[in-house]
Short mmCIF file of C-alpha atoms in Angstrom, two decimals:
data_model
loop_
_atom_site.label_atom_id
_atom_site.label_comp_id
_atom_site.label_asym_id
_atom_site.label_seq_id
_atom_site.Cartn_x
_atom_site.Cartn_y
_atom_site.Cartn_z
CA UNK A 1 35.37 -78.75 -219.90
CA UNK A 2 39.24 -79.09 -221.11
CA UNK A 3 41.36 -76.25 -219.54
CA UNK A 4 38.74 -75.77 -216.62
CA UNK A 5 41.32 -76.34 -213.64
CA UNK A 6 38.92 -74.99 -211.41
CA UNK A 7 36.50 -78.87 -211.90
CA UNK A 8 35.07 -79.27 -208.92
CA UNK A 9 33.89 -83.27 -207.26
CA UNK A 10 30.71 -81.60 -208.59
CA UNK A 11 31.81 -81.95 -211.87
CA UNK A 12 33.33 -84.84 -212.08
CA UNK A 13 30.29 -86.33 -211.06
CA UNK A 14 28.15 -84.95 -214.25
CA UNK A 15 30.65 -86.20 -216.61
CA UNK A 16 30.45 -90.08 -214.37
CA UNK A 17 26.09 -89.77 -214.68
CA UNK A 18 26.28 -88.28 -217.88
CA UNK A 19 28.67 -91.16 -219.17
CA UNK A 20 31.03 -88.72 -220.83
CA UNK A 21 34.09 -89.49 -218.94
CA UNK A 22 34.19 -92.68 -216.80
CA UNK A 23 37.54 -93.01 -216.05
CA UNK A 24 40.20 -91.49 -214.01
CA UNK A 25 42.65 -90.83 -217.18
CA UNK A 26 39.29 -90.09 -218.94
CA UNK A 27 38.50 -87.65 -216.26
CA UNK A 28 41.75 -85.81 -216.18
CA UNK A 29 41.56 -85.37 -220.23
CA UNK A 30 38.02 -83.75 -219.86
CA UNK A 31 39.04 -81.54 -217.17
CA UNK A 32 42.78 -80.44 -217.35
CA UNK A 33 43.17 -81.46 -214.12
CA UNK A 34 46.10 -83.30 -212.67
CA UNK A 35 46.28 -87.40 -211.97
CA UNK A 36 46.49 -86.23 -208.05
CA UNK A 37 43.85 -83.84 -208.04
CA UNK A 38 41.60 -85.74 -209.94
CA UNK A 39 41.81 -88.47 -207.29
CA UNK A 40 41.18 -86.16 -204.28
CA UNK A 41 38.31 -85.36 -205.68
CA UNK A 42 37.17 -88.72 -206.55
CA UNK A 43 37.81 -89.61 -203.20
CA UNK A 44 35.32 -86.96 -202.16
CA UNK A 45 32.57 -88.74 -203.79
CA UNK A 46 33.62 -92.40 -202.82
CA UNK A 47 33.36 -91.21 -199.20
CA UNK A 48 29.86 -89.52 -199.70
CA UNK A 49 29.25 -92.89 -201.38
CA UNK A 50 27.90 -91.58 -204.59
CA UNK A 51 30.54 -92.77 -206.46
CA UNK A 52 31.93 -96.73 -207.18
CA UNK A 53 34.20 -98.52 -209.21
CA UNK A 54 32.55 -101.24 -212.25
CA UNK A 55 34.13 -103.58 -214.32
CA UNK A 56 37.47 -102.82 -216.14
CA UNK A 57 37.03 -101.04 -219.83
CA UNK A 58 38.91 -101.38 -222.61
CA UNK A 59 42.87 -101.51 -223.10
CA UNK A 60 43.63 -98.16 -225.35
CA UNK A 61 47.39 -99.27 -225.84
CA UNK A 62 48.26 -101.49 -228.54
CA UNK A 63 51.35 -102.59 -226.37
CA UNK A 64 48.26 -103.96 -224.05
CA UNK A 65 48.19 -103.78 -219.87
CA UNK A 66 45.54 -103.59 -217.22
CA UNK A 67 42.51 -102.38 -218.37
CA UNK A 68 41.13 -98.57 -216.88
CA UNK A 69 38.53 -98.87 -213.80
CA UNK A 70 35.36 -97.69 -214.99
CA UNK A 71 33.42 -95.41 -212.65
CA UNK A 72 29.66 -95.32 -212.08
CA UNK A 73 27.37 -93.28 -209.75
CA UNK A 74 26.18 -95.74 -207.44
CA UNK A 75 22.14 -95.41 -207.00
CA UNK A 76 21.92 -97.19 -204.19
CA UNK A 77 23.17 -94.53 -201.42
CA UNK A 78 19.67 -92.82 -201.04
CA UNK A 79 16.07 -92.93 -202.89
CA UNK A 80 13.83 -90.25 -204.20
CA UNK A 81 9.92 -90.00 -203.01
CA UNK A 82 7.74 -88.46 -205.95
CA UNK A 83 4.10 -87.68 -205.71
CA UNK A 84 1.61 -86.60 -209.00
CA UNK A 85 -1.61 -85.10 -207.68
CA UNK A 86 -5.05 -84.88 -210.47
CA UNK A 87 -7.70 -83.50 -209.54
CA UNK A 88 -9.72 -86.01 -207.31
CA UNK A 89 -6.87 -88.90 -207.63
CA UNK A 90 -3.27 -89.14 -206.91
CA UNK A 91 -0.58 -91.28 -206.89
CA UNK A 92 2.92 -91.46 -204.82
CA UNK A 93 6.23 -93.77 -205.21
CA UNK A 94 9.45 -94.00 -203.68
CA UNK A 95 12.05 -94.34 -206.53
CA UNK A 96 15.62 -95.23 -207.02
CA UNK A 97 18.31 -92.30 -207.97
CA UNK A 98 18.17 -93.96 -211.41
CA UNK A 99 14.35 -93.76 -211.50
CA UNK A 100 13.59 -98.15 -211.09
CA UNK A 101 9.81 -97.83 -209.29
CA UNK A 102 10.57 -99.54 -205.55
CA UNK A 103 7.04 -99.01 -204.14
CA UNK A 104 3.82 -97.13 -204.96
CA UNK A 105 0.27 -96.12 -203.82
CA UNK A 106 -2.64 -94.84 -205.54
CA UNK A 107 -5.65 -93.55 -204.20
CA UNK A 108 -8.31 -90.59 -204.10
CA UNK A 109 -6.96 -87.50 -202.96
CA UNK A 110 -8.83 -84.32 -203.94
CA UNK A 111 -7.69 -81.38 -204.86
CA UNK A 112 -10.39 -79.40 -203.79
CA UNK A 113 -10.16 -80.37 -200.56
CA UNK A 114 -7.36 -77.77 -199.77
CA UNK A 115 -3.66 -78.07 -199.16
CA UNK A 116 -3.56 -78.68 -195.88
CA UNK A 117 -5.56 -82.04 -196.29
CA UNK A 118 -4.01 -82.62 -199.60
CA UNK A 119 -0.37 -82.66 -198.15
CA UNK A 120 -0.92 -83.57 -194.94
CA UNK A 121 -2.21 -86.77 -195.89
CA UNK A 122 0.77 -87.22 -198.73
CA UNK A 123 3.47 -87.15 -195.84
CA UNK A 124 1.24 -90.08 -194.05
CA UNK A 125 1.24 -92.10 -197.68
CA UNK A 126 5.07 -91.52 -197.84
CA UNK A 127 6.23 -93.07 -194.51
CA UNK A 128 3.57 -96.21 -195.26
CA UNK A 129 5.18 -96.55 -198.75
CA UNK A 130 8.94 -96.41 -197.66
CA UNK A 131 8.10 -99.38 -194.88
CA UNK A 132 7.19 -101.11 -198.31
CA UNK A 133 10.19 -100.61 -200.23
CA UNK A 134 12.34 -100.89 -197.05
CA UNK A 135 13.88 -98.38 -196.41
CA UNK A 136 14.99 -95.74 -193.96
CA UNK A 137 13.16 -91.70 -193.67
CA UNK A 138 16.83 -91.25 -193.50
CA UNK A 139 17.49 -92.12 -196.71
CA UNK A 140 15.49 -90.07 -198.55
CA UNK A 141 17.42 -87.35 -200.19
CA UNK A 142 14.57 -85.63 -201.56
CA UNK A 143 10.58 -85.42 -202.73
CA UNK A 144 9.34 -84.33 -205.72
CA UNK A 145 5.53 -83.44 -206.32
CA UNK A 146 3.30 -82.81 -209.37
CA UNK A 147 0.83 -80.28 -209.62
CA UNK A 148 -2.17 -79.56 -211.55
CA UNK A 149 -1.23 -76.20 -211.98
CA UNK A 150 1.30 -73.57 -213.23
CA UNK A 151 3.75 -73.65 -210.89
CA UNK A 152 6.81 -70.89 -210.12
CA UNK A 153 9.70 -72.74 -209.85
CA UNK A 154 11.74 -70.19 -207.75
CA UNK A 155 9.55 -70.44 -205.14
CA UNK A 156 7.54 -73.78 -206.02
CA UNK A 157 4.00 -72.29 -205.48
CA UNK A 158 1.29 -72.64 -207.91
CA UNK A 159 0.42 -69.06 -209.59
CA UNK A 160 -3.61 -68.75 -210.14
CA UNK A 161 -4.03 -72.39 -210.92
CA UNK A 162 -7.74 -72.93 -212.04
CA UNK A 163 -8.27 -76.27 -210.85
CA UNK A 164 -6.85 -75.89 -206.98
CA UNK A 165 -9.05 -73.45 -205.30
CA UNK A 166 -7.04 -72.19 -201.98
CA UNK A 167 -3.56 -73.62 -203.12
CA UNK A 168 -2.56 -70.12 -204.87
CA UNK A 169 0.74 -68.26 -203.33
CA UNK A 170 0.39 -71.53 -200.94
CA UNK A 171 3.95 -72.71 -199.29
CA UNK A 172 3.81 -76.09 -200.79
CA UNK A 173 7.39 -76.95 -199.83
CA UNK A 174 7.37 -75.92 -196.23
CA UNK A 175 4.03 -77.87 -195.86
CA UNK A 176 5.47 -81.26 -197.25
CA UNK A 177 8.94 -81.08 -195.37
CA UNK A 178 7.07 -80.43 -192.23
CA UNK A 179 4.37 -83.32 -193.41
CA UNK A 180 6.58 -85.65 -194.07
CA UNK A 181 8.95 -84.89 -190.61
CA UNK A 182 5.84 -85.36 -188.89
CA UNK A 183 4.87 -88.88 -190.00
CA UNK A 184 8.59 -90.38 -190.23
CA UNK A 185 10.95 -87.82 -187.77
CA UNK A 186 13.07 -86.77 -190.71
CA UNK A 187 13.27 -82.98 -190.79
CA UNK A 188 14.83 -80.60 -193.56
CA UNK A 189 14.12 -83.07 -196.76
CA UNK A 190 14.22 -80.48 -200.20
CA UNK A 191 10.59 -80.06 -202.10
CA UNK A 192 10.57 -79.54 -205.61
CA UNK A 193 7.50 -78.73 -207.29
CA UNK A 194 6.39 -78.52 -210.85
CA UNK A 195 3.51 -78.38 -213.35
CA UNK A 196 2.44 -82.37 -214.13
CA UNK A 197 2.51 -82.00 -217.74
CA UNK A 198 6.26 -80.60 -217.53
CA UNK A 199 6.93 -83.61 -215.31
CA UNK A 200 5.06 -85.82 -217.47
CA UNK A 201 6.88 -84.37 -220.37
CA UNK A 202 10.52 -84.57 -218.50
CA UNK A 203 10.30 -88.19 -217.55
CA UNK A 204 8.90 -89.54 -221.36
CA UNK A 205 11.59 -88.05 -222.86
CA UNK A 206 14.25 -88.71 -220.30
CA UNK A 207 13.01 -92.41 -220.42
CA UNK A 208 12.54 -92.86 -224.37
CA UNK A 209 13.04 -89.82 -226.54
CA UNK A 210 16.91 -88.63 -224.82
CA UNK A 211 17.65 -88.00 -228.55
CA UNK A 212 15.60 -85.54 -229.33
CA UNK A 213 16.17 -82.25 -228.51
CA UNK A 214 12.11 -80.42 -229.17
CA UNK A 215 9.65 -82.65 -227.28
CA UNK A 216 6.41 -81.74 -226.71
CA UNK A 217 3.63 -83.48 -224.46
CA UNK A 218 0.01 -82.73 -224.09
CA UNK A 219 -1.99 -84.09 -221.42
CA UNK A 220 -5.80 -84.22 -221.44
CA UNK A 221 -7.44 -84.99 -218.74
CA UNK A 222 -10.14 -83.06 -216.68
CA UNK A 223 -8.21 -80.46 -217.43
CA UNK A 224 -5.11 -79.73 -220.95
CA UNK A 225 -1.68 -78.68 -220.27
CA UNK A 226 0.98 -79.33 -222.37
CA UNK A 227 4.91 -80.02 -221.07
CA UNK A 228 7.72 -78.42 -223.36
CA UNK A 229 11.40 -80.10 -222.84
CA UNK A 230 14.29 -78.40 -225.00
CA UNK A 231 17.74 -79.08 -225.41
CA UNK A 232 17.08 -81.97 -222.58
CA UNK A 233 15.65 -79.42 -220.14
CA UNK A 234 11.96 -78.23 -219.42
CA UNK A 235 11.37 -75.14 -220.98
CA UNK A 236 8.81 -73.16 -217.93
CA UNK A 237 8.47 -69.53 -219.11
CA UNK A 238 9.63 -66.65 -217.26
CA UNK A 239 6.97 -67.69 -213.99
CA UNK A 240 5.74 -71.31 -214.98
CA UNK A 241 3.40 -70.39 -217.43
CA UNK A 242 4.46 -71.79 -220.77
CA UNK A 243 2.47 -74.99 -221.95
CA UNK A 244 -0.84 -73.92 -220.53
CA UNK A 245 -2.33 -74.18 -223.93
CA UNK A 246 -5.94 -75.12 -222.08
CA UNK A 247 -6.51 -71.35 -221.83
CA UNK A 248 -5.85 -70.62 -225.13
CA UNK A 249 -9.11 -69.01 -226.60
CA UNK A 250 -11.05 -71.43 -229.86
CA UNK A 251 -14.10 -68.90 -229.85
CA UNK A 252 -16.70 -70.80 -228.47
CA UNK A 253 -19.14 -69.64 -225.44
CA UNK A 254 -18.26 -72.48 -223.22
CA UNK A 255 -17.27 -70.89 -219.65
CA UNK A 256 -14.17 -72.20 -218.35
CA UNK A 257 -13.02 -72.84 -214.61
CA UNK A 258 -10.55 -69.90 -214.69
CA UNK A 259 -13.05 -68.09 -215.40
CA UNK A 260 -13.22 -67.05 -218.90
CA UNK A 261 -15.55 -67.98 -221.95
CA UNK A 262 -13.69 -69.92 -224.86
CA UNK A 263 -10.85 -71.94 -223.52
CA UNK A 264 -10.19 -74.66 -225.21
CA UNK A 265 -10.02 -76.64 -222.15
CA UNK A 266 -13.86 -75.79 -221.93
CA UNK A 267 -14.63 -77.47 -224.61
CA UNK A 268 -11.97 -80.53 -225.36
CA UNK A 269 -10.81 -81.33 -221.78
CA UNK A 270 -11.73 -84.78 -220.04
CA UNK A 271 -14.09 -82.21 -218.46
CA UNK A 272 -15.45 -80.87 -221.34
CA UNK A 273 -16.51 -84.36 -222.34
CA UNK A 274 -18.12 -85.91 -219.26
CA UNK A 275 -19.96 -82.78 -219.19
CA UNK A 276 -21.55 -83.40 -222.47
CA UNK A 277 -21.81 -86.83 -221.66
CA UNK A 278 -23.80 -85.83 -218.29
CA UNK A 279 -25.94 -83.97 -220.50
CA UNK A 280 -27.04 -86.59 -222.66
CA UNK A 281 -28.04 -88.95 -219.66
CA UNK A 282 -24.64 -90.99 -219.45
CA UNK A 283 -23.20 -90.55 -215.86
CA UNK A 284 -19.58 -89.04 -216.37
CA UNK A 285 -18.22 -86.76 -214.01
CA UNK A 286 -14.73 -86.61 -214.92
CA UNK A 287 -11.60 -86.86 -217.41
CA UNK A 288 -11.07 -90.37 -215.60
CA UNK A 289 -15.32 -91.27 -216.02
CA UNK A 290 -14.79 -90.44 -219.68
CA UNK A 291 -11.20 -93.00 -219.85
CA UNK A 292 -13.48 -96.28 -218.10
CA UNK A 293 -16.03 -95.32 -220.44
CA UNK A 294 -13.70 -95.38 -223.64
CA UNK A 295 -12.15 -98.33 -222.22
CA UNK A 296 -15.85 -99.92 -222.55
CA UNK A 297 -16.21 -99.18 -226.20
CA UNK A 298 -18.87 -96.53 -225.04
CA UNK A 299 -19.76 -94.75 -229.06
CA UNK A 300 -20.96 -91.70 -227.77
CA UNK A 301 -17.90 -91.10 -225.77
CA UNK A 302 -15.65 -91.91 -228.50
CA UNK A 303 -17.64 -89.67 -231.22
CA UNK A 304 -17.25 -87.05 -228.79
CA UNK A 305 -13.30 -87.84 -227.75
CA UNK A 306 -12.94 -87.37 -231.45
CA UNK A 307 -14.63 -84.34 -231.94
CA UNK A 308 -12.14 -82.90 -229.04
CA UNK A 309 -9.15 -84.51 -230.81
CA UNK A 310 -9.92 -82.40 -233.56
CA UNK A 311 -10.81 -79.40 -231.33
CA UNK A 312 -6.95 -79.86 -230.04
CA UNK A 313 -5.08 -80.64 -233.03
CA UNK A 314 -6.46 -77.47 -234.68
CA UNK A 315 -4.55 -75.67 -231.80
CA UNK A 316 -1.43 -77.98 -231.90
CA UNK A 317 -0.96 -76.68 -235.44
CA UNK A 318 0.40 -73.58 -234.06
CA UNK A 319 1.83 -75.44 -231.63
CA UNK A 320 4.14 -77.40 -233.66
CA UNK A 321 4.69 -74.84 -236.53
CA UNK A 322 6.40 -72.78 -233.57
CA UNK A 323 8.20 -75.39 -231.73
CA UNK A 324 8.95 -77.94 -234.44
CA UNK A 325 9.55 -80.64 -232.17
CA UNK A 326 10.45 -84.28 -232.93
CA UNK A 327 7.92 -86.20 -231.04
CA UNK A 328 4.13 -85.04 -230.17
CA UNK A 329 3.26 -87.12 -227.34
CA UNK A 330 -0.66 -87.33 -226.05
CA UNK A 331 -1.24 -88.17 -222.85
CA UNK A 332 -3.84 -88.25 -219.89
CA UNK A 333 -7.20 -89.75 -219.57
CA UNK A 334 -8.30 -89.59 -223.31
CA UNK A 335 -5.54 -90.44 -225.31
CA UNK A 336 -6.74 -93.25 -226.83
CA UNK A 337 -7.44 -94.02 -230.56
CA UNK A 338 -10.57 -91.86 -230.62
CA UNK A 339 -9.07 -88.97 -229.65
CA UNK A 340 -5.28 -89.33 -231.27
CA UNK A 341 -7.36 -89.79 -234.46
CA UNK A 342 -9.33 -86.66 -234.06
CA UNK A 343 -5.70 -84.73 -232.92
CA UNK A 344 -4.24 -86.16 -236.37
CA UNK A 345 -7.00 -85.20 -238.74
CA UNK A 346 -6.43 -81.42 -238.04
CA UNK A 347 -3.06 -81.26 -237.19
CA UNK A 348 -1.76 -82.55 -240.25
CA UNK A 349 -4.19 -80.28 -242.30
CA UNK A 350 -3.35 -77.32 -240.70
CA UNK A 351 0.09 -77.07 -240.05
CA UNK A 352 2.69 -76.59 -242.56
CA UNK A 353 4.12 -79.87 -243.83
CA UNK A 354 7.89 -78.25 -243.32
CA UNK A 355 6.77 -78.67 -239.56
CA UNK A 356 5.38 -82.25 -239.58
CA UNK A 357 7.75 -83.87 -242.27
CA UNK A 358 9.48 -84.96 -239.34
CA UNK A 359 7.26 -84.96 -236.74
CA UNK A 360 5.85 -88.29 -234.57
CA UNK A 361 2.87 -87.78 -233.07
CA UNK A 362 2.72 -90.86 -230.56
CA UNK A 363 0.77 -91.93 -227.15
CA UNK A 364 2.56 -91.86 -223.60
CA UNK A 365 5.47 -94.66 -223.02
CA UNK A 366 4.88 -94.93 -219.48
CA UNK A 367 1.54 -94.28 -218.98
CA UNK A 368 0.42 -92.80 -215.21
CA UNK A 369 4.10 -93.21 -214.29
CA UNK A 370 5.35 -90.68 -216.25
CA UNK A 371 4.75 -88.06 -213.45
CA UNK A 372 5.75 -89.95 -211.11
CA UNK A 373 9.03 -90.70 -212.69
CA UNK A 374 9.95 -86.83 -213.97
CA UNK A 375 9.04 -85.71 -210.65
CA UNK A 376 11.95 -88.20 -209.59
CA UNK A 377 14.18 -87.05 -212.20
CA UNK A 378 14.00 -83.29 -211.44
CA UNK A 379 15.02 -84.04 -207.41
CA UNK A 380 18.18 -85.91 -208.90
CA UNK A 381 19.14 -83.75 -211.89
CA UNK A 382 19.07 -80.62 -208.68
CA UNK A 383 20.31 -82.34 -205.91
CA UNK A 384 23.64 -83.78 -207.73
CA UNK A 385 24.04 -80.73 -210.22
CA UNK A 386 27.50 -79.85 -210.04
CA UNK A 387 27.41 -76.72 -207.64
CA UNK A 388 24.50 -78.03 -205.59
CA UNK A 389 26.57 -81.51 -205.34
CA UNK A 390 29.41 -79.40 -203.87
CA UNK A 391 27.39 -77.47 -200.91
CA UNK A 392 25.89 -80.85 -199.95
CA UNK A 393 29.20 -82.65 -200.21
CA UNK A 394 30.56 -79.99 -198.23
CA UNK A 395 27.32 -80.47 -195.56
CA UNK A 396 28.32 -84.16 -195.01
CA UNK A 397 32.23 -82.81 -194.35
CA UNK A 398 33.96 -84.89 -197.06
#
């Protein structure tokens, strides 16, 4: 950002969170800008109280003095409320700006029954949890919700989603602002919605992987989606629908829920499984049946979580000969050993070894958080982005 004289408190604040310049005489190197200006600016963000001053850093003189004020976004001036939503299940959180888990429910929610239900009842879980965590509707500076779903971002409505019957074109944001007004009197709180597997994706990496730059996650569950985050951001498509690797076709005759014959979510999904498993006699309804019965050490469901593993990791070979990514991350109701084994046995025959020399093909790091906690992460990487940090700095008059 040298010789940008134009830095705005907006930017100053990325370089703070982003820990590239947490000083003031650190700030005015990065920026051009004078001592003066740079402290007007700071100011900006001490008032709106998103700013504070930590311990002293080093001395850079050799002739020694007082040591430079380091500066640190302070977390604790508002929390984030985050929602992930499965098919029949769901869970909610609030969550500090720095993504620390203060409170959280889960519980059945269906998808199925609708959006009105589905949301309505959301806003009711969000006012309960925040009287848990203690704190104010008022404090909330945003909500963040995962979806089942491919998901426009411009707009935040799913697109055609298979698995959420009436929630296509559906004003999800509206909906949850007004929800959530009704059950705690705080009115105009921002929405963001996204795909669960790019949230999923965007919290893992955020939270272990920061380093590397092509990270791919694929969740199987009733349903498969995979989450694609590049260069640090999630990589959507032109309309949401990258990652939606369930629909790709493996030439079988299995109908799918969208509609078609041959998706390989037909046949390899949580779904897929508890299906065959009905079929046979063993009750299984669900991606989530299928996890309590691999959790049991049920064989049949583990020959067949297998057999899907292998089903996927024939398609992740063109997966990762396209994206070369760094880290392969499985996630969702059967990524266990029976299935990662499966995924491993045909991935690493199929694909080139230029594009898995490299490659770690590893489980999920925070298990059914990970929503949860990249849902979290997108509301603060929007809301204190340097331009939208300025209109909302701007909205509180400082």
């Amino acid at each position: 950002m040298s010789g940008r004289t134009q830095a705005s408190a907006g930017d100053l604040l990325e370089l703070v969170r982003s820990g590239r310049a947490t000083t003031r005489g650190a700030l005015q190197q990065a920026t051009g800008l004078s001592r003066a200006t740079v402290g007007q600016r700071l100011d900006r963000l001490f008032r709106a109280g998103w700013l504070r001053e930590g311990a002293g850093g080093p001395v850079d003189s050799p002739l020694g003095g007082r040591p430079s004020i380091t500066l640190e976004f302070d977390d604790a001036h508002a929390v984030v409320l985050a929602a992930d939503l499965d098919t029949r299940h769901a869970r909610a959180a609030v969550l500090s700006l720095t993504g620390e888990l203060l409170a959280e429910h889960s519980g059945t929610l269906v998808i199925e029954d609708g959006p009105d239900a589905v949301l309505g009842e959301l806003g009711r879980w969000f006012a309960e949890l925040l009287e848990k965590a203690g704190h104010r509707a008022g404090e909330v500076c945003g909500i963040g919700l995962a979806v089942p779903g491919p998901v426009d971002s411009d707009s935040g409505r799913v697109v055609q989603p298979p698995m959420m019957p009436g929630w296509d074109g559906y004003d999800i944001r509206g909906h949850l602002t007004r929800s959530f007004a009704e059950h705690t009197g705080a009115t105009g709180v921002p929405v963001l919605v996204d795909n669960d597997a790019n949230l999923m994706a965007y919290g893992e990496q955020r939270t272990s992987y920061a380093d590397c730059s092509a990270f791919v996650l694929v969740k199987v569950s009733t349903g498969i989606g995979a989450g694609v985050v590049v260069g640090g951001s999630i990589y959507r498509g032109i309309d949401g629908g990258a990652g939606d690797i369930g629909h790709i076709r493996v030439g079988a005759e299995a109908l799918c829920r969208c509609g078609s014959y041959g998706c390989l979510a037909a046949v390899a999904s949580g779904g897929a499984v508890a299906r065959q498993l009905a079929e046979t006699g063993v009750p299984a309804a669900s991606g989530s049946d299928v996890r309590d019965l691999l959790t049991s050490g049920h064989p049949e469901a583990a020959a067949l979580a297998r057999d899907a593993g292998r089903q996927v990791g024939d398609v992740l070979a063109t997966v990762v000969t396209l994206l070369n990514p760094g880290v392969l991350m499985i996630a969702g109701d059967l990524a266990g050993t029976p299935f990662l084994t499966g995924v491993r046995e045909l991935l690493y025959q199929r694909a080139l070894p230029r594009s898995t020399a490299h490659l770690d093909v590893v489980t999920s790091r925070l298990g059914e958080r990970a929503g949860l906690v990249g849902a979290g992460a997108l509301v603060v990487e929007y809301l204190y982005a340097p331009e939208r940090a300025e209109e909302r700095l701007a909205a509180l008059g400082v």
